[in-house]
Short mmCIF file of C-alpha atoms in Angstrom, two decimals:
data_model
loop_
_atom_site.label_atom_id
_atom_site.label_comp_id
_atom_site.label_asym_id
_atom_site.label_seq_id
_atom_site.Cartn_x
_atom_site.Cartn_y
_atom_site.Cartn_z
CA UNK A 1 47.11 73.90 11.73
CA UNK A 2 46.57 70.18 11.22
CA UNK A 3 49.36 69.83 8.64
CA UNK A 4 51.91 71.33 11.04
CA UNK A 5 50.94 69.07 13.93
CA UNK A 6 51.16 65.86 11.88
CA UNK A 7 54.43 66.23 10.01
CA UNK A 8 55.14 63.28 7.66
CA UNK A 9 58.83 63.67 8.50
CA UNK A 10 57.95 62.37 11.98
CA UNK A 11 55.81 59.59 10.48
CA UNK A 12 52.85 60.57 12.68
CA UNK A 13 49.43 59.33 11.60
CA UNK A 14 46.38 61.50 12.16
CA UNK A 15 43.57 59.72 14.03
CA UNK A 16 40.42 60.86 15.79
CA UNK A 17 38.90 57.55 16.92
CA UNK A 18 40.24 54.13 17.82
CA UNK A 19 39.24 50.75 16.41
CA UNK A 20 36.25 50.50 18.76
CA UNK A 21 34.84 53.90 17.76
CA UNK A 22 36.00 55.77 20.86
CA UNK A 23 37.05 59.39 20.28
CA UNK A 24 40.72 59.61 21.30
CA UNK A 25 41.53 63.08 19.93
CA UNK A 26 38.40 65.17 20.58
CA UNK A 27 40.22 68.41 19.72
CA UNK A 28 40.47 67.22 16.11
CA UNK A 29 36.93 65.87 15.74
CA UNK A 30 35.19 67.76 12.91
CA UNK A 31 32.22 69.95 13.79
CA UNK A 32 29.51 67.73 12.33
CA UNK A 33 26.31 66.44 13.90
CA UNK A 34 25.61 62.84 14.84
CA UNK A 35 22.73 62.96 12.35
CA UNK A 36 25.25 63.73 9.61
CA UNK A 37 27.52 60.94 10.84
CA UNK A 38 24.59 58.50 10.81
CA UNK A 39 23.68 59.55 7.27
CA UNK A 40 27.31 58.96 6.26
CA UNK A 41 27.34 55.55 7.94
CA UNK A 42 24.21 54.51 6.05
CA UNK A 43 25.70 55.74 2.79
CA UNK A 44 28.91 53.78 3.41
CA UNK A 45 26.75 50.68 3.84
CA UNK A 46 25.05 51.35 0.52
CA UNK A 47 28.39 51.83 -1.24
CA UNK A 48 29.73 48.63 0.31
CA UNK A 49 26.68 46.58 -0.64
CA UNK A 50 26.74 47.93 -4.21
CA UNK A 51 30.39 46.90 -4.36
CA UNK A 52 29.92 43.43 -2.87
CA UNK A 53 27.00 42.72 -5.16
CA UNK A 54 29.06 43.88 -8.15
CA UNK A 55 31.64 41.21 -7.29
CA UNK A 56 28.83 38.64 -7.06
CA UNK A 57 27.36 39.73 -10.40
CA UNK A 58 30.80 39.49 -12.00
CA UNK A 59 31.28 35.97 -10.65
CA UNK A 60 27.96 35.06 -12.29
CA UNK A 61 29.30 36.24 -15.65
CA UNK A 62 26.96 39.23 -15.76
CA UNK A 63 29.69 41.89 -15.69
CA UNK A 64 33.36 42.13 -16.70
CA UNK A 65 36.50 42.51 -14.56
CA UNK A 66 35.74 44.67 -11.51
CA UNK A 67 37.96 46.26 -8.80
CA UNK A 68 36.48 45.72 -5.29
CA UNK A 69 36.32 48.65 -2.85
CA UNK A 70 35.79 46.60 0.33
CA UNK A 71 37.47 48.26 3.34
CA UNK A 72 38.07 51.65 1.75
CA UNK A 73 34.60 53.21 2.12
CA UNK A 74 35.47 55.86 4.73
CA UNK A 75 37.93 57.62 2.43
CA UNK A 76 35.55 57.95 -0.48
CA UNK A 77 32.62 58.98 1.69
CA UNK A 78 34.43 61.48 3.94
CA UNK A 79 35.88 63.24 0.91
CA UNK A 80 32.82 62.89 -1.31
CA UNK A 81 30.51 64.37 1.31
CA UNK A 82 32.41 67.66 0.95
CA UNK A 83 32.31 67.97 -2.83
CA UNK A 84 30.19 70.73 -4.32
CA UNK A 85 28.57 70.80 -7.75
CA UNK A 86 31.29 73.09 -9.15
CA UNK A 87 34.09 70.89 -7.81
CA UNK A 88 35.75 68.26 -9.97
CA UNK A 89 36.13 64.55 -9.30
CA UNK A 90 39.09 62.89 -11.02
CA UNK A 91 38.93 59.24 -9.89
CA UNK A 92 41.19 56.25 -10.27
CA UNK A 93 38.89 53.21 -10.23
CA UNK A 94 38.18 52.35 -6.58
CA UNK A 95 35.97 55.30 -5.64
CA UNK A 96 32.45 53.87 -5.56
CA UNK A 97 31.33 56.17 -2.73
CA UNK A 98 32.73 59.43 -4.09
CA UNK A 99 31.33 58.60 -7.53
CA UNK A 100 27.81 58.17 -6.16
CA UNK A 101 28.11 61.31 -4.05
CA UNK A 102 29.19 63.31 -7.11
CA UNK A 103 25.92 62.28 -8.72
CA UNK A 104 26.74 59.20 -10.78
CA UNK A 105 23.98 56.63 -11.07
CA UNK A 106 24.88 53.18 -9.84
CA UNK A 107 23.52 51.75 -13.09
CA UNK A 108 26.02 53.92 -15.01
CA UNK A 109 28.89 52.64 -12.87
CA UNK A 110 27.79 49.09 -13.62
CA UNK A 111 27.56 50.02 -17.31
CA UNK A 112 31.18 51.13 -17.26
CA UNK A 113 32.37 47.85 -15.76
CA UNK A 114 30.12 46.03 -18.21
CA UNK A 115 32.17 47.45 -21.07
CA UNK A 116 29.77 50.15 -22.25
CA UNK A 117 31.10 53.55 -23.35
CA UNK A 118 27.82 55.07 -22.15
CA UNK A 119 28.87 54.30 -18.59
CA UNK A 120 31.71 56.83 -18.78
CA UNK A 121 29.32 59.70 -19.38
CA UNK A 122 27.91 59.64 -15.83
CA UNK A 123 24.70 61.42 -16.77
CA UNK A 124 23.65 63.91 -14.12
CA UNK A 125 27.12 64.09 -12.56
CA UNK A 126 28.80 67.39 -13.51
CA UNK A 127 32.59 67.82 -13.58
CA UNK A 128 33.31 64.10 -13.33
CA UNK A 129 36.07 62.50 -15.38
CA UNK A 130 35.84 58.80 -16.35
CA UNK A 131 37.52 56.13 -14.24
CA UNK A 132 41.21 55.88 -15.04
CA UNK A 133 42.50 52.32 -15.34
CA UNK A 134 45.94 53.48 -16.63
CA UNK A 135 47.76 54.12 -13.35
CA UNK A 136 48.24 57.78 -12.27
CA UNK A 137 47.63 59.27 -15.73
CA UNK A 138 44.58 61.10 -14.36
CA UNK A 139 46.68 63.26 -12.02
CA UNK A 140 48.05 65.42 -14.83
CA UNK A 141 44.47 65.99 -15.97
CA UNK A 142 43.54 67.05 -12.43
CA UNK A 143 46.32 69.63 -12.32
CA UNK A 144 45.30 70.94 -15.74
CA UNK A 145 41.76 71.42 -14.48
CA UNK A 146 43.09 73.15 -11.36
CA UNK A 147 45.23 75.44 -13.51
CA UNK A 148 42.18 76.31 -15.62
CA UNK A 149 40.11 77.08 -12.50
CA UNK A 150 42.77 79.55 -11.36
CA UNK A 151 43.14 81.06 -14.83
CA UNK A 152 39.40 81.63 -15.11
CA UNK A 153 39.17 82.76 -11.49
CA UNK A 154 36.48 80.16 -10.84
CA UNK A 155 35.55 78.77 -7.44
CA UNK A 156 36.32 75.08 -7.56
CA UNK A 157 38.45 72.34 -6.05
CA UNK A 158 39.72 69.22 -7.82
CA UNK A 159 39.58 65.89 -5.96
CA UNK A 160 42.12 63.53 -7.52
CA UNK A 161 42.38 59.92 -6.33
CA UNK A 162 45.25 57.49 -6.87
CA UNK A 163 46.47 54.28 -5.26
CA UNK A 164 49.80 53.71 -3.52
CA UNK A 165 51.12 52.07 -6.68
CA UNK A 166 50.48 55.29 -8.58
CA UNK A 167 53.07 57.13 -6.48
CA UNK A 168 55.76 55.12 -8.29
CA UNK A 169 54.72 56.51 -11.67
CA UNK A 170 56.20 59.58 -13.29
CA UNK A 171 52.74 61.10 -13.78
CA UNK A 172 52.40 61.39 -10.00
CA UNK A 173 55.59 63.40 -9.60
CA UNK A 174 54.94 65.59 -12.63
CA UNK A 175 51.46 66.40 -11.34
CA UNK A 176 52.65 67.29 -7.83
CA UNK A 177 55.48 69.37 -9.24
CA UNK A 178 53.35 71.50 -11.55
CA UNK A 179 50.47 71.55 -9.09
CA UNK A 180 52.79 73.11 -6.52
CA UNK A 181 54.29 75.60 -8.98
CA UNK A 182 50.90 76.73 -10.25
CA UNK A 183 49.19 76.55 -6.84
CA UNK A 184 46.46 74.48 -8.43
CA UNK A 185 43.49 73.84 -6.08
CA UNK A 186 43.90 70.06 -6.07
CA UNK A 187 43.54 67.47 -3.32
CA UNK A 188 45.76 64.51 -4.15
CA UNK A 189 44.23 61.61 -2.21
CA UNK A 190 46.47 58.54 -2.14
CA UNK A 191 44.53 55.44 -1.11
CA UNK A 192 47.39 53.48 0.44
CA UNK A 193 45.73 50.07 0.60
CA UNK A 194 49.11 48.37 1.21
CA UNK A 195 49.47 46.67 -2.17
CA UNK A 196 49.99 47.68 -5.80
CA UNK A 197 48.30 44.53 -7.07
CA UNK A 198 50.69 42.09 -5.32
CA UNK A 199 53.59 44.45 -4.50
CA UNK A 200 53.62 45.68 -0.87
CA UNK A 201 54.39 49.34 -0.16
CA UNK A 202 57.70 48.34 1.45
CA UNK A 203 58.88 47.16 -1.98
CA UNK A 204 57.55 50.21 -3.80
CA UNK A 205 59.46 52.93 -1.97
CA UNK A 206 62.17 53.51 0.63
CA UNK A 207 60.25 56.50 2.03
CA UNK A 208 58.98 56.14 5.61
CA UNK A 209 55.50 57.01 4.29
CA UNK A 210 53.89 58.34 1.12
CA UNK A 211 52.77 61.71 2.49
CA UNK A 212 56.41 62.72 2.85
CA UNK A 213 56.70 62.87 -0.94
CA UNK A 214 54.81 66.18 -0.83
CA UNK A 215 57.85 67.95 0.69
CA UNK A 216 59.87 67.73 -2.53
CA UNK A 217 57.20 69.75 -4.32
CA UNK A 218 56.67 72.40 -1.67
CA UNK A 219 53.15 71.38 -0.72
CA UNK A 220 51.66 70.10 2.57
CA UNK A 221 51.31 66.37 3.09
CA UNK A 222 49.62 64.40 5.85
CA UNK A 223 49.35 60.73 6.75
CA UNK A 224 45.80 59.89 7.85
CA UNK A 225 44.08 56.79 9.19
CA UNK A 226 41.94 56.15 6.12
CA UNK A 227 39.58 53.85 8.05
CA UNK A 228 38.74 56.65 10.49
CA UNK A 229 35.81 58.60 9.03
CA UNK A 230 36.36 61.55 11.35
CA UNK A 231 40.07 61.83 10.60
CA UNK A 232 39.49 61.64 6.87
CA UNK A 233 36.71 64.22 7.03
CA UNK A 234 38.80 66.67 9.05
CA UNK A 235 41.92 66.24 6.89
CA UNK A 236 39.93 66.76 3.69
CA UNK A 237 38.13 69.73 5.23
CA UNK A 238 41.40 71.53 6.04
CA UNK A 239 42.88 70.61 2.67
CA UNK A 240 39.84 72.11 0.92
CA UNK A 241 40.22 75.32 2.93
CA UNK A 242 43.91 75.43 2.00
CA UNK A 243 43.14 75.01 -1.71
CA UNK A 244 40.26 77.51 -1.72
CA UNK A 245 42.51 80.10 -0.05
CA UNK A 246 44.76 80.01 -3.11
CA UNK A 247 47.59 78.17 -1.34
CA UNK A 248 47.70 75.26 -3.77
CA UNK A 249 47.50 71.47 -3.47
CA UNK A 250 47.63 69.11 -0.50
CA UNK A 251 48.69 65.45 -0.52
CA UNK A 252 46.65 63.18 1.76
CA UNK A 253 47.93 59.66 2.31
CA UNK A 254 44.91 57.65 3.45
CA UNK A 255 46.21 54.50 5.13
CA UNK A 256 43.78 51.65 4.58
CA UNK A 257 43.62 48.06 3.38
CA UNK A 258 42.12 46.49 0.30
CA UNK A 259 40.20 43.64 1.91
CA UNK A 260 39.16 42.17 -1.41
CA UNK A 261 41.16 41.25 -4.47
CA UNK A 262 42.90 43.84 -6.65
CA UNK A 263 40.31 42.96 -9.28
CA UNK A 264 38.10 39.96 -9.84
CA UNK A 265 40.97 38.55 -11.93
CA UNK A 266 43.30 38.51 -8.92
CA UNK A 267 43.95 35.97 -6.13
CA UNK A 268 45.27 37.83 -3.04
CA UNK A 269 45.93 34.58 -1.13
CA UNK A 270 49.06 34.20 -3.28
CA UNK A 271 50.77 37.24 -1.75
CA UNK A 272 49.27 38.02 1.65
CA UNK A 273 48.40 36.09 4.79
CA UNK A 274 45.15 35.39 6.59
CA UNK A 275 46.68 36.93 9.72
CA UNK A 276 47.21 40.24 7.92
CA UNK A 277 43.65 40.22 6.64
CA UNK A 278 42.26 39.54 10.13
CA UNK A 279 44.36 42.37 11.61
CA UNK A 280 42.88 44.85 9.17
CA UNK A 281 39.37 43.47 9.59
CA UNK A 282 39.53 44.77 13.17
CA UNK A 283 40.12 48.25 11.73
CA UNK A 284 37.13 48.10 9.39
CA UNK A 285 35.72 51.61 8.79
CA UNK A 286 32.04 50.64 9.12
CA UNK A 287 32.68 48.66 12.29
CA UNK A 288 34.44 51.63 13.87
CA UNK A 289 31.84 54.19 12.88
CA UNK A 290 29.05 51.92 14.11
CA UNK A 291 30.86 51.65 17.44
CA UNK A 292 30.75 55.43 17.74
CA UNK A 293 27.07 55.69 16.75
CA UNK A 294 26.01 52.94 19.16
CA UNK A 295 27.90 54.67 21.98
CA UNK A 296 26.02 57.89 21.19
CA UNK A 297 22.67 56.09 21.32
CA UNK A 298 21.68 56.94 17.75
CA UNK A 299 22.05 53.42 16.30
CA UNK A 300 21.62 49.83 17.41
CA UNK A 301 23.24 46.64 16.17
CA UNK A 302 19.86 45.31 15.02
CA UNK A 303 19.29 48.37 12.82
CA UNK A 304 21.75 47.15 10.18
CA UNK A 305 19.68 44.24 8.89
CA UNK A 306 16.54 46.11 7.71
CA UNK A 307 18.74 48.83 6.22
CA UNK A 308 20.69 46.31 4.18
CA UNK A 309 17.50 44.59 3.02
CA UNK A 310 16.24 47.92 1.71
CA UNK A 311 19.57 48.68 0.02
CA UNK A 312 19.70 45.24 -1.59
CA UNK A 313 16.44 45.96 -3.41
CA UNK A 314 17.77 49.34 -4.57
CA UNK A 315 21.00 47.81 -5.88
CA UNK A 316 19.11 45.04 -7.70
CA UNK A 317 16.93 47.69 -9.34
CA UNK A 318 20.01 49.59 -10.55
CA UNK A 319 21.61 46.40 -11.83
CA UNK A 320 18.42 45.56 -13.72
CA UNK A 321 18.69 48.94 -15.47
CA UNK A 322 22.25 48.03 -16.46
CA UNK A 323 21.19 44.63 -17.79
CA UNK A 324 18.31 46.16 -19.77
CA UNK A 325 20.76 48.33 -21.71
CA UNK A 326 20.83 47.27 -25.38
CA UNK A 327 24.04 45.65 -26.62
CA UNK A 328 26.47 48.25 -27.89
CA UNK A 329 26.95 48.35 -31.66
CA UNK A 330 30.34 47.44 -33.10
CA UNK A 331 30.69 51.04 -34.23
CA UNK A 332 31.03 52.15 -30.59
CA UNK A 333 34.46 50.52 -30.42
CA UNK A 334 35.71 52.90 -33.10
CA UNK A 335 33.64 56.08 -33.15
CA UNK A 336 34.83 57.67 -29.90
CA UNK A 337 38.50 57.91 -30.92
CA UNK A 338 38.11 61.07 -33.03
CA UNK A 339 35.44 63.69 -33.62
CA UNK A 340 35.27 62.59 -37.26
CA UNK A 341 36.31 59.00 -37.91
CA UNK A 342 39.33 58.92 -40.29
CA UNK A 343 39.35 56.65 -43.31
CA UNK A 344 41.80 54.09 -41.88
CA UNK A 345 39.63 53.63 -38.79
CA UNK A 346 36.57 53.16 -40.99
CA UNK A 347 38.46 50.43 -42.83
CA UNK A 348 39.34 48.76 -39.52
CA UNK A 349 35.67 48.81 -38.54
CA UNK A 350 34.62 47.19 -41.82
CA UNK A 351 37.31 44.52 -41.41
CA UNK A 352 36.23 43.82 -37.84
CA UNK A 353 32.57 43.52 -38.83
CA UNK A 354 33.56 41.01 -41.53
CA UNK A 355 35.54 39.06 -38.95
CA UNK A 356 32.54 38.90 -36.62
CA UNK A 357 30.33 37.69 -39.46
CA UNK A 358 32.86 34.97 -40.29
CA UNK A 359 33.10 33.99 -36.62
CA UNK A 360 29.32 33.69 -36.38
CA UNK A 361 29.21 31.41 -39.44
CA UNK A 362 32.02 29.25 -38.05
CA UNK A 363 30.20 28.82 -34.73
CA UNK A 364 27.15 27.48 -36.57
CA UNK A 365 29.05 24.72 -38.37
#
């Protein structure tokens, strides 16, 4: 089994292809067609363009603070491609690809980052929790869902994402502990993008890797090249089989690199070097998968440009839907806290509305 052959204690990283897209471990290549791989490559391009354009829109003042996904597309896509309707997605906030594959509309994702509560509803995307900006808090929710699936004897798997920084939070350890005890069908996917905002992994933990943390909770863990689509697909595939067989959770450490800023409020040049960025650029997931597809004769370098032109129009259309959304009423800030708004919250709303009225008058003086 894959988890036995790549023991985190030995700090071995699971890879299927190299940085040029050559298959170096054919025995581990997942049984998927080149047509499926090409479809995945195209989707990764769409997710990347939607992400890059979101950063551009934010810089134009048309959206609020946004967390770029650049460089992490293979993880989200390889996992998301294997989610079923009855499965659950419990994201952190850097899962553009998986979110779209679960059925979220891009316009809804933009709504969320534009500050609209409506964006969290993800209309048409079943079993999808909102993005979790508080670090690692979503993992306890994921285990609770997994526990409920077992209790109800329902067929479902929970896909829970977290960043490397989340592994330093108590929620992470509590979730793995109870997930292991209850044999909850949860995939814990740690996107190790090397930095928790500005703190490198080497200053977050003394562990030789993050996958090794699974051992303390009696569950399998594996360290995977997160920029290798094939490796991520195969690791997730075996983890899903493990969970569906009633054996409990798996921890996947997906080693990658956040090529952009932590958020659009961050300046990564203050804590990392250009040399490090260039090193990881050579490991780019789209570059590697394109290398494979070109070698198989199913894609050409020139094919990217018309594809991206088509996707740009689609993204602009989705962003236009977001921008056409009416401004949210002040009441929205208050009404989602409780089923029935308590009196003190009503008073806060009235006070806030009076403040806004005063502010408007002051601005006109």
